Tab-separated table of C-alpha atoms in Angstrom:
chain	number	residue	atom	x	y	z
A	17	VAL	CA	-34.598	-68.517	-81.318
A	18	GLN	CA	-33.909	-71.046	-78.590
A	19	LEU	CA	-32.906	-74.685	-78.692
A	20	GLN	CA	-33.333	-76.536	-75.411
A	21	ALA	CA	-31.625	-79.908	-75.134
A	22	SER	CA	-32.442	-82.377	-72.388
A	23	GLY	CA	-32.272	-86.049	-71.518
A	24	GLY	CA	-28.623	-86.448	-70.650
A	25	GLY	CA	-27.433	-88.276	-67.578
A	26	LEU	CA	-25.261	-91.018	-66.177
A	27	VAL	CA	-25.643	-94.486	-67.658
A	28	GLN	CA	-23.663	-97.703	-67.543
A	29	ALA	CA	-21.908	-99.042	-70.610
A	30	GLY	CA	-24.355	-100.912	-72.792
A	31	GLY	CA	-27.244	-98.756	-71.659
A	32	SER	CA	-29.490	-96.353	-73.522
A	33	LEU	CA	-30.560	-92.733	-73.345
A	34	ARG	CA	-32.862	-90.559	-75.399
A	35	LEU	CA	-31.990	-86.910	-75.901
A	36	SER	CA	-34.562	-84.315	-76.871
A	37	CYS	CA	-34.187	-80.841	-78.293
A	38	VAL	CA	-37.090	-78.417	-78.489
A	39	ALA	CA	-36.641	-75.493	-80.853
A	40	THR	CA	-38.545	-72.221	-80.901
A	41	LEU	CA	-38.239	-71.959	-84.645
A	42	ARG	CA	-41.296	-70.665	-86.477
A	43	THR	CA	-40.369	-72.719	-89.514
A	44	PHE	CA	-38.954	-75.736	-87.705
A	45	GLY	CA	-40.087	-78.049	-90.470
A	46	SER	CA	-37.813	-76.244	-92.925
A	47	TYR	CA	-34.660	-76.676	-90.875
A	48	ASN	CA	-32.143	-79.466	-90.828
A	49	MET	CA	-31.450	-80.507	-87.251
A	50	ALA	CA	-28.174	-81.948	-86.065
A	51	TRP	CA	-26.525	-83.355	-82.990
A	52	PHE	CA	-22.909	-82.700	-82.127
A	53	ARG	CA	-20.877	-83.681	-79.106
A	54	GLN	CA	-17.803	-82.426	-77.341
A	55	ALA	CA	-15.696	-84.485	-74.993
A	56	PRO	CA	-13.295	-82.803	-72.543
A	57	GLY	CA	-10.225	-81.511	-74.323
A	58	LYS	CA	-11.566	-82.385	-77.764
A	59	ALA	CA	-13.161	-80.469	-80.585
A	60	ARG	CA	-16.895	-80.525	-81.095
A	61	GLU	CA	-17.769	-83.324	-83.521
A	62	PHE	CA	-20.693	-84.239	-85.699
A	63	VAL	CA	-22.936	-87.053	-84.471
A	64	SER	CA	-26.096	-87.095	-86.561
A	65	LEU	CA	-28.390	-85.024	-88.749
A	66	ILE	CA	-31.989	-85.231	-89.839
A	67	ALA	CA	-32.961	-83.063	-92.748
A	68	TRP	CA	-36.262	-81.284	-93.294
A	69	ASN	CA	-37.373	-84.224	-95.461
A	70	SER	CA	-36.266	-86.788	-92.835
A	71	TRP	CA	-33.109	-87.793	-94.664
A	72	THR	CA	-30.575	-88.828	-92.034
A	73	ALA	CA	-26.813	-88.999	-91.650
A	74	TYR	CA	-24.608	-90.423	-88.924
A	75	ALA	CA	-20.989	-90.343	-87.896
A	76	ASP	CA	-19.347	-93.716	-88.438
A	77	SER	CA	-18.696	-94.001	-84.712
A	78	VAL	CA	-22.420	-94.042	-83.882
A	79	LYS	CA	-23.913	-95.700	-86.952
A	80	GLY	CA	-26.099	-98.627	-85.969
A	81	ARG	CA	-26.277	-97.507	-82.325
A	82	PHE	CA	-27.883	-94.052	-82.512
A	83	THR	CA	-31.130	-93.066	-84.218
A	84	VAL	CA	-32.205	-89.509	-84.943
A	85	SER	CA	-35.842	-88.542	-85.445
A	86	ARG	CA	-37.998	-85.444	-85.450
A	87	ASP	CA	-41.528	-84.380	-84.610
A	88	ASN	CA	-42.466	-81.293	-86.580
A	89	VAL	CA	-45.680	-80.810	-84.599
A	90	ARG	CA	-43.748	-80.563	-81.332
A	91	ASN	CA	-40.735	-78.757	-82.880
A	92	THR	CA	-38.562	-81.437	-81.371
A	93	VAL	CA	-35.647	-83.553	-82.536
A	94	TYR	CA	-34.614	-86.723	-80.719
A	95	LEU	CA	-31.466	-88.783	-80.492
A	96	GLN	CA	-32.007	-92.345	-79.314
A	97	MET	CA	-28.677	-93.714	-78.129
A	98	SER	CA	-28.156	-97.421	-77.508
A	99	SER	CA	-25.199	-99.649	-76.709
A	100	LEU	CA	-23.501	-96.681	-75.116
A	101	ALA	CA	-19.784	-96.874	-74.435
A	102	PRO	CA	-17.474	-94.763	-72.273
A	103	GLU	CA	-16.152	-93.050	-75.395
A	104	ASP	CA	-19.637	-91.621	-75.964
A	105	THR	CA	-19.187	-89.482	-72.858
A	106	ALA	CA	-19.519	-85.848	-73.895
A	107	VAL	CA	-21.725	-82.798	-73.832
A	108	TYR	CA	-24.283	-83.233	-76.582
A	109	TYR	CA	-25.516	-80.198	-78.490
A	110	CYS	CA	-28.378	-79.805	-80.900
A	111	ALA	CA	-28.120	-77.383	-83.779
A	112	ALA	CA	-30.353	-76.037	-86.524
A	113	GLY	CA	-29.415	-74.881	-89.993
A	114	LEU	CA	-30.293	-74.919	-93.640
A	115	THR	CA	-27.297	-77.088	-94.438
A	116	THR	CA	-26.525	-80.794	-94.519
A	117	SER	CA	-22.936	-80.022	-93.700
A	118	ARG	CA	-21.175	-81.769	-90.813
A	119	ALA	CA	-19.243	-78.624	-89.914
A	120	THR	CA	-20.148	-76.678	-86.795
A	121	ARG	CA	-19.630	-73.353	-88.573
A	122	ASP	CA	-22.461	-74.085	-90.987
A	123	PHE	CA	-25.218	-74.219	-88.373
A	124	ASP	CA	-27.130	-71.116	-87.372
A	125	TYR	CA	-28.583	-71.937	-83.981
A	126	TRP	CA	-27.296	-73.989	-81.047
A	127	GLY	CA	-28.691	-75.403	-77.858
A	128	GLN	CA	-26.936	-75.205	-74.518
A	129	GLY	CA	-25.863	-78.831	-74.381
A	130	THR	CA	-26.716	-81.782	-72.178
A	131	GLN	CA	-24.126	-83.955	-70.433
A	132	VAL	CA	-23.978	-87.670	-71.192
A	133	THR	CA	-21.686	-89.754	-69.018
A	134	VAL	CA	-21.185	-93.453	-69.666
A	135	SER	CA	-19.494	-95.449	-66.928
A	136	SER	CA	-17.557	-98.625	-67.630
């Protein structure tokens, strides 16, 4: 199983980015897909989740600015990020699991991460 995240980059504060994560999961449609992020010197934290039935959850810090979606035909999950701020700077990881937990330990598969840097 592989999860390949992409779409990160350098953006100015107030800008937008869309992250993508393609998963080689045979039963992608059965998995809950999540995004986490890790800033330098900090623990990895939950950002957003989209369940197999498209139910979504967001961290309070990104609610109203980020939108998660999925395409079960393309085995891809997206994270549309808007109104980005310097504190959003981090490596963003996608993860797959059969849980709706926000804990990293509860996810089975992880992507390699994509760097998002927001300049002020």
